[in-house]
Amino acid sequence: MKRFPGSDILWTVIWISGLAAVMAWDSAYLNAPAFAQVQEAFLHSMIAGVVTVVLALCFGWIAGVALYFFEQRRSGWAGVLRFKLDLIRSMPQILGLLTGYVLLTFFLDRGIIATQTGQLLWTSFVISIFLFIEVADVIIERIHHYAASDFVPAMLGCGIGEGRIVNVEILWRNCRAHLLNKAVSVFGMAIFLQCSVDFVVSVGLSTDVNLTNVPVTLGSLLAKIDSKQDVLAMGIVFTDPSYLPNLFVRHLQGVSTAFVIIFTLLCIARISEGIAKRYRL
Amino acid sequence: MNGRQRTYSIRISSGRQKLVSVDDFSLQEGKITFLFGESGIGKSLISKAVYGLLDPEELDVTVNGEDYRLFLRRNETRAIQQFGFFVFQEPSTHLNPLLRLEEQLREGSLAGAPSETSILSRLWDSSSYRGVTDLLRVYPKPDRPSGGEKQRVLLTMAFKKIALLKDTPSHARSALYVFDEPSGNLDNHFRDQFLSILCEYHRQFRFTAVVITHDYSMITSLHRHQKDMLSAIAFREVFRKHQRLAVRDFAPSVYTQWADSLQPAVMPRQLSAPIIEFESGARVFGKTLVISKDANGTSPCALSIAPGMIAALKAPSGTGKTTLVKMIMGMSATARFRMTFCGEVLTHQMPRFYWRKHLWGKMMTMVFQHADEALNPSAAVKDIFHGLAEPAIRELLSEWFPDNTDPGFWKKRVRYLSGGEKQRLNLLRSLSLQTDLLILDEPLNGLDFESMTRVLTMLRMNQRKAQAVLIISHNDDVFDRLVPAEQTYYLHAR
């Protein structure tokens, strides 16, 4: 443990090593088309997760800072913005995402979104709409925390702009650790939501939209018939433990997809905890 | 009469970070050593190392080349602790929250000391001594008693310990009594009381003591009231030399002569109209703040400062001096006030936007009292001067930090600077702005002598450029000489 400066670094190493081990194992024992699908699904999920984080950070930052300034100026827009944020907060994330997929089918039908990249971006956008509140809450809390410090009025008194004080001096210089921690947890939530919803979507959302025309992700790959059989095979182990070794050679697609999802979520939770511990958040 | 000199070479580090490295820290046995130096430079750490208060598990410490664990086992160190006393800078850390103050005053060896009544009555205003006895029945909590009251209790404990020397005079030399910023929470009157009691006991017992302070005005007080004691006092100053600490003798005459040379700041433009007139009677938190030119507050008047004039605002702690200057700066949201600034009438109803757009940093600025809180701890030194060109910043820094040759200082985070360095940056940021009005809240706090002189020189320069200055300071020794009596205002809360 002492080799690593913190458990966040340790768990990042464990995560990357674990994924590398799964990929190495799959490359040896999983058939080439299935392996290509696992890789593609993993890549799509990660890309969507990262894009979600970037969008959530941008939206959260803008919303948090805007709310602070509206409140400072006692503007009526503060109430409007807070109402909108609360409205999004009150909506179950999973329902929101399903609504986003309904819209996606509409866009696909009309040819408004034609490429896989566009579909992934749309998915990320929809997830970020329901996750940026988390970032906005951190931003607002941090601004209020630091606004009570003397350095804010001291800088104002020296003619430094309030925008710079909030964005640079408070958020950038003092809150990067908080935001990094939130970004990691948003990434975890994005992966979880995406896998859950993709799994649900794969059961059937529209007669025109199915797994063949939506980019494959870990969630949708898990819902494929082959993967489902692999997952069901895990149940056999409970009645026949001698079947266990077969899981790692004959049912790799479903098993490795399920493992990657669970392992990723576990590692991200641990990384987030580690960051909180390291920076004493 | 003089005892031997104890000299210490001390190294303290935490991991890779060097905290203190000093070779020539010496204490004269049987004398009181006044240890000056800017805040945060390492005075307390050095004294704690000598007293044996550092934790060798937490810090890497050597004293005279010896491992700290061995130093702690030495008979000399044990005697220092057994017969001596350490008054901490932050009194809350010293008092046991599970014991009433009166119990702590009679705890352990203090039980055998004479009664504390006479010391307490001198450290408190004797007219309100009944309140002191009530106070002694409380358990110390973070917010009660106040910092000043806790400090007085601790000073009383130290004096009781000293009084024990009556029965064991041979311990006077081996023991060590350390007073870390003993007047940090006291006003000038009680600071003088403390010095008076300390000197009285020293005349009796000739013990070894260290008084850590950055309040150079103690020198004037000692010269004025305890002249006979000067031969039993050593004045020393901790300073930074090539990234290391060094201790040198500080000639008190350097300070007294400098203080004597201070002349009232004379207005260069006698006929100028006031730049600011703040009306007496502002209201905040249910209190009315009355400004007057007489100490009793019988004839209220507006606080009026003309260009090129230095004015002072005086009041006991907690009256609302800082609140009032925040009103002038338009930073007190709950206040009700009225003032004329540069011919424009400003009230609490002016939108914040107006102050931000027209006044802050352009026509008025303020140096906040606590540099620790007034600077962004995560900002680098260069970031403090946002808006100034790099060559200008470098020039200012080389002038105000002449001993700092570290090329990385420019990028050093504020949180890693000493308290004195922070205060210099805090002042420099506002002094360099050339606004019409400059407000200084305790500008000399935590500064060493050189920095104090530098601040006053810069104030004079700004004054010549017609800057109006309003000062809040408990350092009467300096500002009573600098500010003409007719420019001294008193604040009363009613």
Short mmCIF file of N, CA and C in Angstrom, two decimals, chain A residues 68 72-74 146 149-162 164 168-170 173-174 176, chain B residues 326 329 331 352 356 360-361 364-366 368 373-380 383-384 386 415 429-430 433:
data_model
loop_
_atom_site.label_atom_id
_atom_site.label_comp_id
_atom_site.label_asym_id
_atom_site.label_seq_id
_atom_site.Cartn_x
_atom_site.Cartn_y
_atom_site.Cartn_z
N TYR A 68 -25.54 31.82 -8.31
CA TYR A 68 -24.88 32.66 -7.30
C TYR A 68 -25.02 34.14 -7.66
N GLN A 72 -27.02 37.05 -5.77
CA GLN A 72 -26.28 38.24 -5.33
C GLN A 72 -27.02 39.52 -5.71
N ARG A 73 -27.54 39.53 -6.93
CA ARG A 73 -28.22 40.72 -7.44
C ARG A 73 -29.70 40.73 -7.10
N ARG A 74 -30.11 39.74 -6.33
CA ARG A 74 -31.52 39.58 -5.95
C ARG A 74 -32.41 39.60 -7.19
N TYR A 146 -16.66 29.79 0.39
CA TYR A 146 -15.54 30.72 0.26
C TYR A 146 -15.98 32.19 0.28
N SER A 149 -15.34 33.88 3.36
CA SER A 149 -13.95 34.17 3.77
C SER A 149 -13.64 35.64 3.49
N ASP A 150 -12.67 36.14 4.25
CA ASP A 150 -12.28 37.54 4.09
C ASP A 150 -11.61 37.80 2.74
N PHE A 151 -11.04 36.78 2.13
CA PHE A 151 -10.29 37.07 0.92
C PHE A 151 -11.18 37.53 -0.24
N VAL A 152 -12.47 37.18 -0.17
CA VAL A 152 -13.36 37.62 -1.25
C VAL A 152 -13.62 39.13 -1.16
N PRO A 153 -14.10 39.66 0.00
CA PRO A 153 -14.24 41.12 0.05
C PRO A 153 -12.91 41.85 -0.10
N ALA A 154 -11.83 41.23 0.39
CA ALA A 154 -10.51 41.88 0.26
C ALA A 154 -10.14 42.04 -1.20
N MET A 155 -10.42 41.03 -2.00
CA MET A 155 -10.11 41.13 -3.43
C MET A 155 -11.06 42.09 -4.13
N LEU A 156 -12.33 42.04 -3.73
CA LEU A 156 -13.30 42.97 -4.32
C LEU A 156 -12.85 44.41 -4.05
N GLY A 157 -12.41 44.64 -2.82
CA GLY A 157 -11.96 45.98 -2.43
C GLY A 157 -10.74 46.44 -3.21
N CYS A 158 -10.02 45.50 -3.78
CA CYS A 158 -8.85 45.85 -4.60
C CYS A 158 -9.24 45.95 -6.08
N GLY A 159 -10.52 45.88 -6.35
CA GLY A 159 -10.99 46.09 -7.71
C GLY A 159 -10.96 44.86 -8.60
N ILE A 160 -10.77 43.71 -8.00
CA ILE A 160 -10.76 42.48 -8.82
C ILE A 160 -12.21 42.06 -9.09
N GLY A 161 -12.49 41.74 -10.33
CA GLY A 161 -13.86 41.45 -10.74
C GLY A 161 -14.44 40.25 -10.03
N GLU A 162 -15.75 40.31 -9.78
CA GLU A 162 -16.40 39.23 -9.05
C GLU A 162 -16.39 37.94 -9.87
N ARG A 164 -14.05 36.93 -11.88
CA ARG A 164 -12.74 36.31 -11.72
C ARG A 164 -12.61 35.67 -10.34
N VAL A 168 -12.13 31.92 -10.96
CA VAL A 168 -10.70 31.58 -10.87
C VAL A 168 -10.28 31.36 -9.42
N GLU A 169 -10.49 32.38 -8.58
CA GLU A 169 -9.94 32.31 -7.23
C GLU A 169 -10.66 31.26 -6.37
N ILE A 170 -11.96 31.19 -6.50
CA ILE A 170 -12.69 30.22 -5.66
C ILE A 170 -12.72 28.85 -6.33
N ARG A 173 -8.96 27.72 -8.22
CA ARG A 173 -7.80 27.61 -7.33
C ARG A 173 -8.09 26.79 -6.07
N ASN A 174 -9.35 26.80 -5.62
CA ASN A 174 -9.62 26.16 -4.33
C ASN A 174 -10.50 24.92 -4.39
N ARG A 176 -10.71 22.50 -7.06
CA ARG A 176 -10.45 21.48 -8.09
C ARG A 176 -10.60 20.06 -7.52
N LYS B 326 -15.98 48.76 7.03
CA LYS B 326 -16.65 47.96 5.99
C LYS B 326 -17.85 48.72 5.42
N MET B 329 -16.59 50.98 2.92
CA MET B 329 -16.27 50.22 1.70
C MET B 329 -17.53 49.67 1.03
N MET B 331 -19.43 47.30 2.19
CA MET B 331 -19.40 45.84 2.31
C MET B 331 -20.17 45.34 3.52
N ARG B 352 -24.77 47.42 -4.87
CA ARG B 352 -23.41 46.87 -4.80
C ARG B 352 -22.67 47.11 -6.12
N ARG B 356 -18.81 48.39 -6.96
CA ARG B 356 -17.90 47.51 -7.73
C ARG B 356 -17.39 48.24 -8.97
N TRP B 360 -14.45 50.37 -5.75
CA TRP B 360 -13.52 49.35 -5.26
C TRP B 360 -12.28 49.25 -6.16
N GLY B 361 -11.15 49.46 -5.54
CA GLY B 361 -9.88 49.32 -6.27
C GLY B 361 -9.57 50.50 -7.16
N MET B 364 -11.27 53.66 -3.79
CA MET B 364 -11.02 53.27 -2.39
C MET B 364 -10.60 51.80 -2.32
N THR B 365 -9.80 51.51 -1.33
CA THR B 365 -9.41 50.12 -1.09
C THR B 365 -9.16 49.93 0.39
N MET B 366 -9.06 48.69 0.79
CA MET B 366 -8.92 48.40 2.22
C MET B 366 -7.98 47.23 2.44
N PHE B 368 -7.40 44.32 4.87
CA PHE B 368 -8.11 43.62 5.94
C PHE B 368 -7.14 43.22 7.06
N GLU B 373 -6.46 35.43 6.36
CA GLU B 373 -7.78 35.26 5.76
C GLU B 373 -8.00 36.19 4.57
N ALA B 374 -7.20 37.25 4.50
CA ALA B 374 -7.43 38.24 3.45
C ALA B 374 -6.79 37.85 2.12
N LEU B 375 -5.97 36.81 2.13
CA LEU B 375 -5.36 36.37 0.88
C LEU B 375 -5.86 34.97 0.55
N ASN B 376 -6.01 34.72 -0.72
CA ASN B 376 -6.44 33.40 -1.15
C ASN B 376 -5.28 32.42 -0.90
N PRO B 377 -5.47 31.45 0.00
CA PRO B 377 -4.34 30.58 0.35
C PRO B 377 -3.83 29.74 -0.82
N SER B 378 -4.68 29.52 -1.81
CA SER B 378 -4.27 28.68 -2.95
C SER B 378 -3.66 29.49 -4.08
N ALA B 379 -3.65 30.80 -3.94
CA ALA B 379 -3.08 31.62 -5.02
C ALA B 379 -1.56 31.68 -4.87
N ALA B 380 -0.89 31.88 -6.00
CA ALA B 380 0.56 32.08 -5.95
C ALA B 380 0.83 33.55 -5.64
N ASP B 383 -0.08 35.98 -8.25
CA ASP B 383 -1.52 36.14 -8.49
C ASP B 383 -2.15 37.19 -7.60
N ILE B 384 -1.48 37.51 -6.50
CA ILE B 384 -2.03 38.50 -5.57
C ILE B 384 -2.14 39.86 -6.26
N HIS B 386 -2.99 40.70 -9.32
CA HIS B 386 -3.68 40.55 -10.60
C HIS B 386 -3.91 41.92 -11.24
N ARG B 415 -0.36 29.87 1.07
CA ARG B 415 -0.51 29.09 2.30
C ARG B 415 0.84 28.65 2.88
N ARG B 429 -0.49 44.79 -1.81
CA ARG B 429 -1.55 44.72 -2.82
C ARG B 429 -2.37 46.02 -2.83
N SER B 430 -2.72 46.51 -1.65
CA SER B 430 -3.55 47.71 -1.60
C SER B 430 -2.74 48.99 -1.74
N LEU B 433 -2.12 50.29 -5.21
CA LEU B 433 -3.25 50.63 -6.08
C LEU B 433 -3.43 52.14 -6.33
#
